[in-house]
């Protein structure tokens, strides 16, 4: 039976990425050696790093003055590296969910933190819109896609102070105006590659403004100056990321990707809205095109486990919702083909036919 991987992260990767990475594990560039057993300073790996950085810049049209870094520690280490490097007195955070909260919590180790708005009162089912960004804060932090709650900020917002964004689960899902951001970061394992590497896009002129000493490995400057090679970078995950970026470029880049993503998300949300058994959890205007969260309608609550079993038996993998909201979550990242979304829709329709006859 064909399986469709709706896991939230680590998550689906294009088949070609898995195959090319497997090849490089066995024999990298015809060298007779595995990519796992060569020096990160070798000419062949330097070419991988250079091309990955170049494709990041090309695909996202990153302007001059920004560096692209590949670092260990995941997005969660960035929750601490951002304030370490940027927070002198005060920072502002938008609280849109679990990950936003975790980022905010780390910033408190470094100074005053203002929560400009929160949607916690409504189980993070929407993105707050009425808030003022304090002009005297050092930066404003947002989480563009709330992986757990299925809400997304899909427009680049204007901020009077440096804007920092956790884009772990929606980077490369749409074109971006990078010039509006000071820092963009995320773990690779949602939309770019396997776990083990985080990407950071940092505007160089926002660095060097805090008075505290910063340990070498936690200082963005170290990694900017050393091209992410101050120490041994996560070689194999970076190679897999490069293959994803090549795949994305061959497909036509982020404009084409966004179109496909909107089509996939629209198909699935239309079914959720039409099918009396299900209802979406996020308010329609803030719905994510990456993580689609839904539950059984109130009168059919007792069918939840049954639908999970039904869909699993038909090849749907990873649609169980996050433990904090329950229900279902279909993560339809870039690599999820339209036929996967259609297969899930078919399941929902068949389940309806059986139960509402
Ligand atoms: C998954 C996720 C994280 C955590 O990433 P790690 O690499 O595991 O630290 C942070 N933010 C968002 C939005 C996520 O989806």
XYZ file of N, CA, C and O in Angstrom, residues 165-298:
536
model
N 12.329 36.275 12.827
C 11.266 35.301 12.583
C 11.755 33.863 12.679
O 12.760 33.494 12.065
N 11.016 33.065 13.439
C 11.189 31.614 13.435
C 10.361 31.101 12.261
O 9.134 31.164 12.282
N 11.040 30.634 11.208
C 10.342 30.097 10.028
C 10.600 28.600 9.872
O 10.680 28.080 8.758
N 10.733 27.919 11.001
C 11.044 26.481 10.969
C 10.124 25.699 10.044
O 10.572 24.817 9.322
N 8.831 26.004 10.092
C 7.902 25.134 9.377
C 7.269 25.776 8.152
O 6.343 25.195 7.587
N 7.758 26.954 7.721
C 7.227 27.467 6.451
C 8.265 28.135 5.546
O 7.904 28.700 4.505
N 9.540 28.016 5.900
C 10.574 28.551 5.010
C 10.449 27.853 3.633
O 10.144 26.662 3.573
N 10.630 28.595 2.587
C 10.545 28.080 1.209
C 9.138 27.658 0.774
O 8.959 27.035 -0.267
N 8.122 28.019 1.587
C 6.757 27.694 1.157
C 6.178 28.811 0.298
O 5.159 28.635 -0.356
N 6.839 29.974 0.315
C 6.337 31.143 -0.422
C 7.506 32.096 -0.640
O 8.533 32.001 0.047
N 7.354 33.064 -1.581
C 8.401 34.081 -1.725
C 8.423 34.972 -0.475
O 7.410 35.139 0.187
N 9.583 35.504 -0.168
C 9.753 36.326 1.040
C 10.405 37.641 0.665
O 11.231 37.676 -0.253
N 10.070 38.694 1.402
C 10.847 39.926 1.280
C 11.844 39.938 2.439
O 11.558 40.452 3.521
N 12.998 39.329 2.204
C 13.984 39.146 3.271
C 14.447 40.493 3.836
O 14.797 40.596 5.016
N 14.389 41.548 3.005
C 14.874 42.857 3.480
C 14.073 43.385 4.672
O 14.512 44.279 5.375
N 12.886 42.804 4.918
C 12.090 43.241 6.072
C 12.544 42.590 7.382
O 12.032 42.925 8.453
N 13.454 41.646 7.293
C 13.853 40.882 8.476
C 15.321 41.138 8.848
O 16.162 41.358 7.971
N 15.591 41.063 10.155
C 16.979 41.131 10.624
C 17.544 39.713 10.742
O 18.702 39.464 10.407
N 16.712 38.806 11.230
C 17.121 37.399 11.364
C 15.928 36.509 11.010
O 14.800 36.786 11.424
N 16.208 35.476 10.221
C 15.223 34.423 9.944
C 15.922 33.116 10.308
O 17.068 32.903 9.889
N 15.270 32.279 11.091
C 15.932 31.025 11.455
C 14.930 29.878 11.492
O 13.711 30.107 11.464
N 15.445 28.673 11.570
C 14.556 27.522 11.720
C 15.329 26.218 11.730
O 16.484 26.162 11.307
N 14.683 25.190 12.228
C 15.247 23.851 12.102
C 14.972 23.374 10.679
O 13.938 23.691 10.110
N 15.889 22.604 10.117
C 15.722 22.163 8.728
C 14.653 21.096 8.569
O 14.103 20.918 7.480
N 14.324 20.411 9.669
C 13.599 19.129 9.552
C 12.111 19.217 9.231
O 11.421 18.206 9.232
N 11.597 20.414 8.926
C 10.203 20.516 8.517
C 10.093 20.654 6.995
O 9.297 19.993 6.371
N 10.889 21.545 6.435
C 10.673 21.819 5.007
C 11.958 21.799 4.170
O 11.909 22.049 2.977
N 13.091 21.522 4.782
C 14.361 21.636 4.044
C 15.209 20.366 4.040
O 15.861 20.064 3.040
N 15.225 19.652 5.129
C 16.134 18.498 5.174
C 15.877 17.638 6.391
O 14.819 17.723 7.010
N 16.843 16.808 6.750
C 16.674 15.976 7.945
C 16.995 16.786 9.202
O 17.500 17.912 9.120
N 16.727 16.216 10.373
C 17.082 16.871 11.626
C 18.604 16.936 11.754
O 19.325 16.146 11.144
N 19.067 17.885 12.535
C 20.505 17.975 12.800
C 21.126 19.271 12.357
O 22.280 19.548 12.654
N 20.369 20.084 11.630
C 20.927 21.366 11.222
C 19.831 22.434 11.285
O 18.656 22.154 11.048
N 20.245 23.634 11.658
C 19.343 24.792 11.627
C 19.913 25.784 10.622
O 21.129 25.844 10.422
N 19.011 26.522 9.971
C 19.471 27.582 9.070
C 19.260 28.919 9.757
O 18.303 29.078 10.529
N 20.146 29.856 9.500
C 19.999 31.219 10.026
C 20.353 32.188 8.907
O 21.411 32.064 8.292
N 19.434 33.107 8.631
C 19.710 34.179 7.670
C 19.849 35.434 8.517
O 18.891 35.833 9.186
N 21.019 36.017 8.541
C 21.225 37.138 9.467
C 21.762 38.362 8.727
O 22.656 38.256 7.887
N 21.149 39.488 9.038
C 21.612 40.751 8.472
C 22.841 41.179 9.261
O 22.767 41.361 10.481
N 23.955 41.323 8.567
C 25.212 41.500 9.302
C 25.227 42.770 10.150
O 25.800 42.787 11.235
N 24.562 43.851 9.701
C 24.697 45.093 10.473
C 23.847 45.154 11.744
O 23.871 46.139 12.467
N 23.099 44.081 12.053
C 22.403 44.073 13.349
C 23.299 43.461 14.443
O 22.946 43.484 15.620
N 24.429 42.935 14.032
C 25.315 42.266 14.998
C 26.274 43.267 15.641
O 26.512 44.358 15.127
N 26.837 42.855 16.764
C 27.866 43.666 17.417
C 27.317 44.839 18.205
O 28.043 45.782 18.516
N 26.029 44.817 18.527
C 25.436 45.971 19.227
C 25.176 45.731 20.710
O 24.790 46.651 21.419
N 25.350 44.510 21.178
C 25.124 44.273 22.610
C 26.451 44.377 23.373
O 27.519 44.101 22.818
N 26.353 44.769 24.645
C 27.578 45.005 25.405
C 28.117 43.746 26.083
O 29.265 43.699 26.475
N 27.272 42.716 26.218
C 27.733 41.522 26.935
C 28.738 40.743 26.085
O 28.685 40.773 24.857
N 29.666 40.047 26.766
C 30.525 39.139 26.001
C 29.705 37.926 25.548
O 28.812 37.490 26.279
N 29.979 37.434 24.358
C 29.219 36.285 23.842
C 30.191 35.119 23.634
O 31.196 35.274 22.939
N 29.900 33.969 24.229
C 30.783 32.813 24.005
C 30.927 32.534 22.503
O 29.977 32.707 21.732
N 32.092 32.099 22.114
C 32.448 31.964 20.695
C 31.405 31.226 19.863
O 30.963 31.710 18.824
N 30.993 30.057 20.338
C 30.080 29.234 19.531
C 28.673 29.825 19.456
O 27.891 29.461 18.587
N 28.333 30.707 20.396
C 26.985 31.282 20.413
C 26.936 32.639 19.727
O 25.884 33.274 19.662
N 28.100 33.065 19.248
C 28.196 34.372 18.609
C 27.985 34.215 17.096
O 28.739 33.513 16.417
N 26.953 34.866 16.567
C 26.700 34.763 15.120
C 27.931 35.170 14.312
O 28.196 34.624 13.251
N 28.670 36.159 14.825
C 29.833 36.652 14.073
C 30.859 35.557 13.793
O 31.474 35.524 12.737
N 31.028 34.674 14.773
C 31.966 33.556 14.596
C 31.603 32.780 13.331
O 32.462 32.447 12.511
N 30.305 32.514 13.199
C 29.852 31.663 12.096
C 29.793 32.440 10.781
O 30.026 31.871 9.714
N 29.495 33.742 10.863
C 29.516 34.577 9.661
C 30.952 34.631 9.116
O 31.199 34.409 7.928
N 31.893 34.882 10.032
C 33.291 35.040 9.605
C 33.921 33.738 9.128
O 34.871 33.753 8.348
N 33.376 32.616 9.588
C 33.974 31.331 9.214
C 33.122 30.518 8.250
O 33.355 29.322 8.062
N 32.122 31.160 7.648
C 31.296 30.460 6.665
C 30.695 29.175 7.212
O 30.672 28.149 6.512
N 30.187 29.223 8.444
C 29.596 28.053 9.123
C 30.581 26.907 9.324
O 30.185 25.759 9.523
N 31.894 27.230 9.252
C 32.902 26.170 9.396
C 33.877 26.485 10.521
O 35.049 26.120 10.445
N 33.414 27.195 11.566
C 34.298 27.427 12.711
C 34.681 26.085 13.320
O 35.817 25.831 13.659
N 33.657 25.235 13.456
C 33.915 23.845 13.863
C 33.285 22.940 12.804
O 32.859 23.428 11.751
N 33.224 21.657 13.077
C 32.681 20.741 12.081
C 31.173 20.943 11.955
O 30.447 20.738 12.925
N 30.664 21.343 10.816
C 29.210 21.517 10.672
C 28.534 20.154 10.462
O 29.218 19.161 10.200
N 27.202 20.096 10.584
C 26.484 18.835 10.331
C 26.518 18.512 8.827
O 25.630 18.892 8.067
N 27.564 17.844 8.423
C 27.879 17.627 7.008
C 26.745 16.920 6.249
O 26.280 17.408 5.216
N 26.302 15.791 6.782
C 25.299 15.010 6.043
C 23.940 15.726 5.941
O 23.387 15.825 4.836
N 23.418 16.282 7.046
C 22.169 17.059 6.902
C 22.299 18.230 5.924
O 21.360 18.508 5.176
N 23.441 18.877 5.899
C 23.620 19.997 4.960
C 23.592 19.471 3.520
O 23.005 20.093 2.631
N 24.185 18.317 3.309
C 24.143 17.736 1.958
C 22.686 17.465 1.538
O 22.275 17.791 0.413
N 21.902 16.906 2.438
C 20.494 16.618 2.114
C 19.733 17.919 1.842
O 18.907 17.984 0.924
N 20.030 18.966 2.620
C 19.396 20.273 2.374
C 19.727 20.758 0.966
O 18.851 21.261 0.245
N 20.979 20.614 0.573
C 21.376 21.038 -0.774
C 20.536 20.315 -1.827
O 20.048 20.938 -2.785
N 20.326 19.022 -1.644
C 19.522 18.278 -2.625
C 18.076 18.788 -2.655
O 17.454 18.861 -3.715
N 17.530 19.174 -1.496
C 16.178 19.744 -1.473
C 16.141 21.072 -2.228
O 15.208 21.349 -2.991
N 17.167 21.879 -2.022
C 17.212 23.183 -2.688
C 17.337 23.014 -4.206
O 16.714 23.757 -4.971
N 18.111 22.035 -4.630
C 18.213 21.740 -6.074
C 16.859 21.317 -6.630
O 16.461 21.721 -7.720
N 16.176 20.475 -5.870
C 14.826 20.003 -6.271
C 13.873 21.185 -6.407
O 13.125 21.289 -7.381
N 13.932 22.082 -5.431
C 13.038 23.239 -5.428
C 13.332 24.167 -6.606
O 12.417 24.677 -7.262
N 14.605 24.343 -6.885
C 14.974 25.195 -8.022
C 14.491 24.579 -9.344
O 13.914 25.269 -10.189
N 14.676 23.279 -9.494
C 14.272 22.600 -10.726
C 12.748 22.684 -10.922
O 12.254 22.726 -12.049
N 12.037 22.722 -9.810
C 10.579 22.796 -9.855
C 10.079 24.183 -10.261
O 8.917 24.361 -10.607
N 10.958 25.178 -10.162
C 10.562 26.538 -10.530
C 10.674 27.555 -9.401
O 10.308 28.710 -9.576
N 11.144 27.104 -8.230
C 11.381 28.037 -7.126
C 10.159 28.290 -6.262
O 9.140 27.599 -6.376
N 10.272 29.291 -5.395
C 9.246 29.493 -4.356
C 7.920 30.033 -4.886
O 6.881 29.792 -4.273
N 7.925 30.737 -6.025
C 6.639 31.211 -6.581
C 5.797 30.008 -6.988
O 4.602 29.932 -6.665
N 6.414 29.089 -7.722
C 5.706 27.877 -8.152
C 5.285 27.055 -6.929
O 4.151 26.564 -6.841
N 6.215 26.943 -5.977
C 5.933 26.176 -4.756
C 4.724 26.748 -4.024
O 3.858 25.995 -3.564
N 4.670 28.063 -3.920
C 3.546 28.687 -3.203
C 2.212 28.362 -3.880
O 1.223 28.065 -3.214
N 2.218 28.418 -5.206
C 0.986 28.117 -5.943
C 0.497 26.700 -5.635
O -0.687 26.469 -5.355
N 1.445 25.762 -5.687
C 1.097 24.363 -5.401
C 0.612 24.226 -3.957
O -0.382 23.554 -3.666
N 1.327 24.892 -3.040
C 0.949 24.806 -1.622
C -0.456 25.348 -1.384
O -1.233 24.770 -0.611
N -0.782 26.463 -2.034
C -2.118 27.047 -1.856
C -3.180 26.096 -2.425
O -4.230 25.883 -1.818
N -2.870 25.503 -3.571
C -3.820 24.540 -4.158
C -4.074 23.370 -3.211
O -5.224 22.991 -2.964
N -2.994 22.815 -2.673
C -3.129 21.659 -1.774
C -3.934 22.032 -0.537
O -4.857 21.311 -0.133
N -3.573 23.170 0.076
C -4.247 23.592 1.309
C -5.722 23.889 1.035
O -6.594 23.508 1.817
N -6.000 24.544 -0.096
C -7.392 24.887 -0.415
C -8.242 23.628 -0.580
O -9.355 23.536 -0.052
N -7.688 22.633 -1.298
C -8.405 21.357 -1.470
C -8.805 20.761 -0.120
O -9.944 20.350 0.096
N -7.838 20.731 0.790
C -8.071 20.066 2.070
C -9.022 20.873 2.964
O -9.948 20.320 3.572
N -8.822 22.192 3.018
C -9.729 23.017 3.844
C -11.152 22.983 3.287
O -12.130 23.002 4.032
N -11.287 22.939 1.954
C -12.636 22.865 1.375
C -13.346 21.594 1.815
O -14.535 21.600 2.122
N -12.600 20.498 1.880
C -13.202 19.244 2.326
C -13.570 19.311 3.807
O -14.655 18.866 4.215
N -12.673 19.891 4.618
C -12.957 20.024 6.057
C -14.224 20.860 6.258
O -15.087 20.529 7.079
N -14.361 21.933 5.483
C -15.526 22.823 5.625
C -16.810 22.189 5.085
O -17.904 22.481 5.537
N -16.656 21.327 4.081
C -17.828 20.710 3.463
C -18.322 19.486 4.243
O -19.516 19.260 4.392
N -17.367 18.687 4.714
C -17.711 17.397 5.307
C -18.281 17.604 6.720
O -17.604 18.134 7.589
N -19.547 17.193 6.956
C -20.169 17.459 8.265
C -19.467 16.761 9.435
O -19.680 17.138 10.579
N -18.625 15.775 9.160
C -17.954 15.058 10.247
C -16.812 15.860 10.870
O -16.402 15.603 11.997
N -16.278 16.822 10.095
C -15.045 17.489 10.536
C -15.216 18.995 10.658
O -16.083 19.591 10.031
N -14.346 19.599 11.463
C -14.265 21.064 11.453
C -12.822 21.508 11.711
O -12.065 20.853 12.443
N -12.459 22.630 11.098
C -11.108 23.174 11.277
C -10.975 23.842 12.628
O -11.973 24.264 13.217
N -9.745 23.941 13.146
C -9.562 24.569 14.460
C -9.053 26.010 14.363
O -9.270 26.797 15.269
N -8.379 26.366 13.292
C -7.858 27.733 13.156
C -8.893 28.612 12.450
O -9.671 28.117 11.626
N -8.915 29.900 12.771
C -9.861 30.792 12.084
C -9.448 30.869 10.610
O -8.249 30.863 10.293
N -10.445 30.887 9.700
C -10.129 30.773 8.270
C -9.063 31.763 7.773
O -8.193 31.379 6.994
N -9.091 33.019 8.227
C -8.132 33.979 7.647
C -6.681 33.729 8.075
O -5.767 34.269 7.465
N -6.472 32.938 9.113
C -5.095 32.692 9.568
C -4.655 31.246 9.344
O -3.640 30.807 9.888
N -5.401 30.507 8.552
C -5.081 29.099 8.346
C -3.721 28.904 7.676
O -3.403 29.584 6.700
N -2.986 27.953 8.196
C -1.665 27.633 7.655
C -1.798 26.809 6.374
O -2.678 25.963 6.268
N -0.902 27.062 5.425
C -0.884 26.213 4.235
C 0.114 25.051 4.407
O 0.320 24.254 3.504
N 0.712 24.947 5.595
C 1.672 23.879 5.874
C 1.118 22.820 6.834
O 1.318 21.635 6.644
N 0.448 23.269 7.902
C -0.087 22.340 8.896
C -1.590 22.580 9.000
O -2.017 23.638 9.435
N -2.347 21.588 8.569
C -3.802 21.730 8.535
C -4.384 20.989 9.746
O -4.311 19.766 9.823
N -4.931 21.750 10.704
C -5.433 21.163 11.944
C -6.954 21.088 11.915
O -7.619 22.058 11.567
N -7.488 19.937 12.278
C -8.947 19.769 12.303
C -9.340 18.729 13.338
O -8.502 17.954 13.808
N -10.605 18.767 13.708
C -11.133 17.815 14.708
C -12.452 17.254 14.167
O -12.964 17.721 13.152
N -13.008 16.274 14.874
C -14.347 15.814 14.517
C -15.336 16.889 14.979
O -15.121 17.514 16.022
N -16.402 17.102 14.244
C -17.443 18.031 14.690
C -17.995 17.542 16.027
O -17.938 16.340 16.314
N -18.558 18.483 16.808
C -18.984 18.155 18.174
C -19.859 16.904 18.258
O -19.659 16.059 19.120
